[in-house]
mmCIF file of C-alpha atoms in Angstrom:
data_model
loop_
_atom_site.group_PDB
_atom_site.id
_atom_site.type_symbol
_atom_site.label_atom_id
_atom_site.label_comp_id
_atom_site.label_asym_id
_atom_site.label_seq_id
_atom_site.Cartn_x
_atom_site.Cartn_y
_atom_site.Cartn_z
ATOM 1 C CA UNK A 1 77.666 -130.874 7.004
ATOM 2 C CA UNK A 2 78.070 -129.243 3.247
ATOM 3 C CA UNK A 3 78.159 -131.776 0.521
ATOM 4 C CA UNK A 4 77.807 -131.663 -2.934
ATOM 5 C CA UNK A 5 76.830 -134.898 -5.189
ATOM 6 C CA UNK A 6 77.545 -135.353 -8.859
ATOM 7 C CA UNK A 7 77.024 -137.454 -11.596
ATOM 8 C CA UNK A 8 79.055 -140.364 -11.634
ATOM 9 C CA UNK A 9 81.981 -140.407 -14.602
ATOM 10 C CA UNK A 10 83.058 -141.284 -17.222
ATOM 11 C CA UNK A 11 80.924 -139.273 -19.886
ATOM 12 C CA UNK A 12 81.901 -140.038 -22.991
ATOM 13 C CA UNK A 13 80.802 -138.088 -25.907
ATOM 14 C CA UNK A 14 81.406 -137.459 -29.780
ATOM 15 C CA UNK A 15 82.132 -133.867 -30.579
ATOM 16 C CA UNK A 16 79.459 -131.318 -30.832
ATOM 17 C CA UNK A 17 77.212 -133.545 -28.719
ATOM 18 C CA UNK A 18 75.413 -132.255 -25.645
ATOM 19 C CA UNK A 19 76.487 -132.020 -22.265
ATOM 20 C CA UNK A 20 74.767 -132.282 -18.936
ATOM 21 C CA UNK A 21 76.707 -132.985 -16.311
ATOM 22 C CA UNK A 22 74.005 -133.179 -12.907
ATOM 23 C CA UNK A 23 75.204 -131.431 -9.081
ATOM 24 C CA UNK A 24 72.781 -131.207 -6.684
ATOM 25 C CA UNK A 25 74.223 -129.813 -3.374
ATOM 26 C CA UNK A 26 73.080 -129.966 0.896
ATOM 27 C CA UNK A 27 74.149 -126.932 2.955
ATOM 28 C CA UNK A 28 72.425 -124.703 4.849
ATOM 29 C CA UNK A 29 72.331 -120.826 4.302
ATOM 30 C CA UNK A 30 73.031 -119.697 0.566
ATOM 31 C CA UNK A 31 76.045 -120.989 -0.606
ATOM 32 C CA UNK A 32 77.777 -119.967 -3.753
ATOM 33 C CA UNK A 33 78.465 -122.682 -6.716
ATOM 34 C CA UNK A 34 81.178 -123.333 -8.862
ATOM 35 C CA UNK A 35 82.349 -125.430 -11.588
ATOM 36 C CA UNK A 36 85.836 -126.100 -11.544
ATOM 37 C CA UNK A 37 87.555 -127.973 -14.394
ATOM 38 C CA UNK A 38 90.774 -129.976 -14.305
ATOM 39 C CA UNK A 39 92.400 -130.821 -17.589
ATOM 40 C CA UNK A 40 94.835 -133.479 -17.583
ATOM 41 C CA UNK A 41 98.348 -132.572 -16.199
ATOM 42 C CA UNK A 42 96.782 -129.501 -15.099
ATOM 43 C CA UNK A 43 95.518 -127.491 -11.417
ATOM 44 C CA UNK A 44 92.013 -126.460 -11.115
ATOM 45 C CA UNK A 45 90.826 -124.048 -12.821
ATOM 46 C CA UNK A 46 87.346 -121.658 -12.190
ATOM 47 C CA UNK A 47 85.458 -122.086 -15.307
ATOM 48 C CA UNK A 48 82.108 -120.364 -13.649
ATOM 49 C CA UNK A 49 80.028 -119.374 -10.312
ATOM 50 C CA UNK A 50 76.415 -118.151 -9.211
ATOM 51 C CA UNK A 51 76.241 -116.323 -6.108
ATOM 52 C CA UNK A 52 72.782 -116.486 -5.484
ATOM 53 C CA UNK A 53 68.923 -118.207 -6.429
ATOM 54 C CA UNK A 54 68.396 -117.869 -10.425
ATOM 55 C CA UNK A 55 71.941 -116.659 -11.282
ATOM 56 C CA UNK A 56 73.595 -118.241 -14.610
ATOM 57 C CA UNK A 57 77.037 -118.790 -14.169
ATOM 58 C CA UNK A 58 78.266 -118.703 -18.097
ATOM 59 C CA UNK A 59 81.936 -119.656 -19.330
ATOM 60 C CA UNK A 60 83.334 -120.960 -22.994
ATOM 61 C CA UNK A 61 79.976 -121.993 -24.161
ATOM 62 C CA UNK A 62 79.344 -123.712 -20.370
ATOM 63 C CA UNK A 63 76.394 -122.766 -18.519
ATOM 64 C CA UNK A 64 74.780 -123.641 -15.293
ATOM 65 C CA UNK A 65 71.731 -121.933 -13.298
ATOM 66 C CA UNK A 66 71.614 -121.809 -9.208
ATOM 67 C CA UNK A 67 68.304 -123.365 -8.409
ATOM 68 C CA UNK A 68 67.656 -123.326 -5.180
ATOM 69 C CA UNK A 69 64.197 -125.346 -5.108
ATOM 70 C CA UNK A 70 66.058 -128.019 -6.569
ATOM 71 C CA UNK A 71 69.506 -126.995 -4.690
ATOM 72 C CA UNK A 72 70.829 -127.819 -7.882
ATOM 73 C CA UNK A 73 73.561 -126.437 -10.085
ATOM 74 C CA UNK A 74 74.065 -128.766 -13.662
ATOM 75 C CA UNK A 75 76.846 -128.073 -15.594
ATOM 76 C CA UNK A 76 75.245 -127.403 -19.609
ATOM 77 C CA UNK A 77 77.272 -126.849 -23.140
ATOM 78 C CA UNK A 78 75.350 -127.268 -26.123
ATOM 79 C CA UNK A 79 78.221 -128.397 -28.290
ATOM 80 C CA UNK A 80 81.290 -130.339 -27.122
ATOM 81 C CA UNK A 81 84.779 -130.334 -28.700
ATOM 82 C CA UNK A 82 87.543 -132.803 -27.786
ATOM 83 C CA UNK A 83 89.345 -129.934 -26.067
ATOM 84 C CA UNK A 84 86.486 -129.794 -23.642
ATOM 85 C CA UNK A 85 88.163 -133.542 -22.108
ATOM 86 C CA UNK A 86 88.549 -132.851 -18.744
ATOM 87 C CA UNK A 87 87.275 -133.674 -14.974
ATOM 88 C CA UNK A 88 84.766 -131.396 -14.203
ATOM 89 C CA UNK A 89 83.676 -130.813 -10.335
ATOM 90 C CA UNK A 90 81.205 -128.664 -8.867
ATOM 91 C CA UNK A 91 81.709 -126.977 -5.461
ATOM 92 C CA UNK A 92 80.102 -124.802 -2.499
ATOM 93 C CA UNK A 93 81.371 -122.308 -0.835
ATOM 94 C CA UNK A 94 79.674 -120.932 2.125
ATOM 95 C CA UNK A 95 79.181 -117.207 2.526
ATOM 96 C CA UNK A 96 81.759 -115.291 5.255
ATOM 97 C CA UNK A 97 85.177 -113.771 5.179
ATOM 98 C CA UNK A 98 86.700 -117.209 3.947
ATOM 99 C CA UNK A 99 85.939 -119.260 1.439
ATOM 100 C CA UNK A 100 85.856 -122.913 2.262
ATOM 101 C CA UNK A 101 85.184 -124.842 -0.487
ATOM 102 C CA UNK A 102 83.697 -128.043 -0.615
ATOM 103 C CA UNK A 103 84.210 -130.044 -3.674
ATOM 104 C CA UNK A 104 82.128 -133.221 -5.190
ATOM 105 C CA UNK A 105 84.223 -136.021 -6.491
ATOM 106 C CA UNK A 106 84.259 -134.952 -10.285
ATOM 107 C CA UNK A 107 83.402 -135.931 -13.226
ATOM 108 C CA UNK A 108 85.717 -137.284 -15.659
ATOM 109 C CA UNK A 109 84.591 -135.707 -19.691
ATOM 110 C CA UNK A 110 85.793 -137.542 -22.773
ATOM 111 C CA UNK A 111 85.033 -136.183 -26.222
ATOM 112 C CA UNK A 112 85.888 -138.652 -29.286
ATOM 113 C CA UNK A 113 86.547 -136.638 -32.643
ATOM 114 C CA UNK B 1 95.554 -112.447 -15.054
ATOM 115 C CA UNK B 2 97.133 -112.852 -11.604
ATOM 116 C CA UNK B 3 97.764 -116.086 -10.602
ATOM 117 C CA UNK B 4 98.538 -118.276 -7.839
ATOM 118 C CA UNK B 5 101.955 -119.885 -8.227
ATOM 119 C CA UNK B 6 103.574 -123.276 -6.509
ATOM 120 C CA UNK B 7 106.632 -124.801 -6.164
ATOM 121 C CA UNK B 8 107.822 -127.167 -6.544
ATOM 122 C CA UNK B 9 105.628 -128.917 -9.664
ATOM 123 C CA UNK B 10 106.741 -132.397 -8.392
ATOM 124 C CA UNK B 11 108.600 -133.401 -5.197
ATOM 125 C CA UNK B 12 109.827 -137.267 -4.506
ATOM 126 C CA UNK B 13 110.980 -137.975 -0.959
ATOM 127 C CA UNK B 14 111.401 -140.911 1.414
ATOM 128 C CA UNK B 15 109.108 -141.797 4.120
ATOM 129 C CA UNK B 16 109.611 -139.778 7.484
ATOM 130 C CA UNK B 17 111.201 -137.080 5.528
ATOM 131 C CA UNK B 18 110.286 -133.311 5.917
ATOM 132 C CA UNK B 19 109.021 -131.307 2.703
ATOM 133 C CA UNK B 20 108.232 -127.924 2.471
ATOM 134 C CA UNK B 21 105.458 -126.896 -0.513
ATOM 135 C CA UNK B 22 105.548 -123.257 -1.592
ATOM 136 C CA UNK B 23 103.197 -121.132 -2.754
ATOM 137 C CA UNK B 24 102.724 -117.479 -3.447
ATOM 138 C CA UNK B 25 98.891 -116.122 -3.813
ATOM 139 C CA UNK B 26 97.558 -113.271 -5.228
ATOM 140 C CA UNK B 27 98.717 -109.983 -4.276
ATOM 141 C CA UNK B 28 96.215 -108.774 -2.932
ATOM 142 C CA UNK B 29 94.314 -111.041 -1.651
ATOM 143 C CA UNK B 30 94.355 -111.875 2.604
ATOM 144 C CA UNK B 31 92.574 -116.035 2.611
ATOM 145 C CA UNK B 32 95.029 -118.771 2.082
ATOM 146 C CA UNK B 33 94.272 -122.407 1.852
ATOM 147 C CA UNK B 34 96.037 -125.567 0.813
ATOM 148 C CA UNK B 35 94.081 -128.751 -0.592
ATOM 149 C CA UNK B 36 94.704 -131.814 -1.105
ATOM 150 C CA UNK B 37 93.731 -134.453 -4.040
ATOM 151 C CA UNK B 38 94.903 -138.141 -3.744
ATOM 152 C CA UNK B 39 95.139 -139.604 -6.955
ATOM 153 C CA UNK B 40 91.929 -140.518 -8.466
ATOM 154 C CA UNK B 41 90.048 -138.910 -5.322
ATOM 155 C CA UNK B 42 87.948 -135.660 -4.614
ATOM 156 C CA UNK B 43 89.721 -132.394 -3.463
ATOM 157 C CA UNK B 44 89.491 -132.338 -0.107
ATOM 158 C CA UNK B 45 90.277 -128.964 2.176
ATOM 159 C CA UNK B 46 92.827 -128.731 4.570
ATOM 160 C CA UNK B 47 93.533 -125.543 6.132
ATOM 161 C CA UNK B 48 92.172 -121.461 6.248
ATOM 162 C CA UNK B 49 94.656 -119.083 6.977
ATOM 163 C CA UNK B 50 94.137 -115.399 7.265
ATOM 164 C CA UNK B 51 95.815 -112.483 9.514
ATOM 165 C CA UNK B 52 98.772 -114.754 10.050
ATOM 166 C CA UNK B 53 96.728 -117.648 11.518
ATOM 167 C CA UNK B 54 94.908 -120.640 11.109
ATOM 168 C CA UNK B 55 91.042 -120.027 10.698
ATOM 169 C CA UNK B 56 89.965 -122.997 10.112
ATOM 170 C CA UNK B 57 91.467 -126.959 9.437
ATOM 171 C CA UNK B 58 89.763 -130.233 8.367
ATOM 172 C CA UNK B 59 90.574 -133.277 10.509
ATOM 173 C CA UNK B 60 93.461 -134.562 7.925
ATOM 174 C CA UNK B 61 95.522 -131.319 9.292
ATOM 175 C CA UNK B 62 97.209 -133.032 12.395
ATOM 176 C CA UNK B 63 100.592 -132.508 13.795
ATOM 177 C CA UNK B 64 102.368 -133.456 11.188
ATOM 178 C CA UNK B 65 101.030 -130.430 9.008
ATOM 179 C CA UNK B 66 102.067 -127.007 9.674
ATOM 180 C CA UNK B 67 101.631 -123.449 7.833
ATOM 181 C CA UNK B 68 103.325 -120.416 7.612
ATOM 182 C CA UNK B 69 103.357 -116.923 5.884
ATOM 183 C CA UNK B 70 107.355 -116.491 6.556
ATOM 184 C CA UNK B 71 107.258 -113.387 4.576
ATOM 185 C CA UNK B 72 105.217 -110.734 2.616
ATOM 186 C CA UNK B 73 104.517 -112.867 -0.107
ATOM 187 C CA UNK B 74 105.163 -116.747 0.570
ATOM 188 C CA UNK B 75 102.807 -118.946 2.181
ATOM 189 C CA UNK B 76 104.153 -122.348 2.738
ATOM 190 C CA UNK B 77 103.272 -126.124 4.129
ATOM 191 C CA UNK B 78 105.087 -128.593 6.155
ATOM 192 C CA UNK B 79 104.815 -131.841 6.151
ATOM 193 C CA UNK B 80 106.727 -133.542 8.854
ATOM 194 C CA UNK B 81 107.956 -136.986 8.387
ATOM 195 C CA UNK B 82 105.698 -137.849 5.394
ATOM 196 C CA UNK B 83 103.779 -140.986 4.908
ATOM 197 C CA UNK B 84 103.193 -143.082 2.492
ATOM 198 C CA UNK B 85 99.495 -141.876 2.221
ATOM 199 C CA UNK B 86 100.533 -138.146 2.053
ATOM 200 C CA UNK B 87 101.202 -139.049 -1.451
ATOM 201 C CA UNK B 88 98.865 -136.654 -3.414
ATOM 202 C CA UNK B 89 98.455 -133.509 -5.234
ATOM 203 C CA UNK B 90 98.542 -130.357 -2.911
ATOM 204 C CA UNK B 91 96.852 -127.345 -4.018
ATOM 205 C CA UNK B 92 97.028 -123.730 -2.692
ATOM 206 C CA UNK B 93 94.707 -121.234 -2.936
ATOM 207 C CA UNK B 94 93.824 -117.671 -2.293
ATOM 208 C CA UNK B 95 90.628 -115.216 -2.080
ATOM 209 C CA UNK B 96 90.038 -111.822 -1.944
ATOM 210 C CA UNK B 97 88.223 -110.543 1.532
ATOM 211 C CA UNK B 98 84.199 -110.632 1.379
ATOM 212 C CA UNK B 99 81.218 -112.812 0.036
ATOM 213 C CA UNK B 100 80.978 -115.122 -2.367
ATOM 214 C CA UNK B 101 84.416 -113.963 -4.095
ATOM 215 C CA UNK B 102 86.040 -116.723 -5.901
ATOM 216 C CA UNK B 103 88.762 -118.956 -4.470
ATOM 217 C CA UNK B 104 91.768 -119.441 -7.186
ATOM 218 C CA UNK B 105 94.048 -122.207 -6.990
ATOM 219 C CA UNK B 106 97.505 -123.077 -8.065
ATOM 220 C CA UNK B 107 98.633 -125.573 -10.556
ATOM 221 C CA UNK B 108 99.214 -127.867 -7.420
ATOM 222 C CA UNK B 109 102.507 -129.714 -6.172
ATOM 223 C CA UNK B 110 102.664 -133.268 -6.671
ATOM 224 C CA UNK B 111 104.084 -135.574 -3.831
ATOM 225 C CA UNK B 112 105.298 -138.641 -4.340
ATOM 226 C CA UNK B 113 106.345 -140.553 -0.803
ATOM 227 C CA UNK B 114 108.297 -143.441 -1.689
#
């Protein structure tokens, strides 16, 4: 079945570090990819998709590129801010009339002034 | 921005109690879903619904869960006598018809089975 793998948490990082946060994902067809971030007390919340092969999903300074030699989908932001503390998790979603998403288990962001 | 909306924010209840989690989607939008996150865990699908029926449900939605769209604008989920391992966030959600179109969730319901 559809899974998606990230990068074990916690990342901990001073502010205006960089951020890489790794997703690879297995399903067949052409899914499309999220990010989906989760700050605490909070629901989920779309921070950015690709919908197809070499599409850059772009959101508050967060990017990530669908490549699908790698079927990969990293999470990037070139400077970090201690509002950017949150649990990050990418996700599939399989093309069709619904959108079933599958999520990975998230990845838990801390950023230390 | 339209939004997704839950209530309640928090629910307590005793084991083998009923609860009922509300949600209203997006206008305009015809998929439903409801998640689930247990503290600490990944979010983990339970149930599709679209054109006032189930499309599709994971293997956590047994009996004891049930969905409805009672109304125009309410799309709900029963829990029948709750268990102690229900315990967990619940998250609707709603898309628009067609591919790749983005899934938006609620601010979730928390349930706590004591």
């Amino acid at each position: 079945g559809d899974s998606v793998t990230q990068m074990e948490g916690p990342v901990t990082l001073s502010e205006e570090a960089c951020l890489t946060i790794n997703c690879t994902y297995t399903a067949t067809g052409y899914p499309s990819l999220f990010w989906y971030v989760q700050y605490p007390g909070e629901g989920l919340q779309l921070l950015l998709k690709a919908t197809k092969a070499d599409d850059k999903g772009s959101n508050k300074g967060f990017e990530a590129t669908y490549r699908k030699e790698t079927t990969s989908f990293h999470l990037e932001k070139g400077s970090v801010q201690v509002s950017d503390s949150a649990v990050y998790f990418c996700a599939l979603s399989k093309s069709g009339g619904y959108q079933k998403v599958t999520f990975g288990t998230g990845t838990k962001l801390q950023v230390i002034p | 921005e339209p939004e997704v909306t839950q209530t309640p924010s928090h629910q307590v209840t005793q084991m083998g109690q009923e609860v009922i989690l509300r949600c209203v989607p997006i206008s305009n939008h015809l998929y439903f879903y409801w998640y689930r996150q247990i503290l600490g865990q990944k979010v983990e699908f339970l149930v599709s619904f679209y054109n006032n029926e189930i499309s599709e449900k994971s293997e956590i939605f047994d009996d004891q869960f049930s969905v409805e769209r009672p109304d125009g604008s309410n799309f709900t989920l029963k829990i029948r006598s709750t268990k102690l391992e229900d315990s967990a966030m619940y998250f609707c959600a709603s898309s628009e018809e067609g591919i790749g179109n983005t899934i938006y969730f609620g601010e979730g319901s928390w349930l706590t089975v004591v």
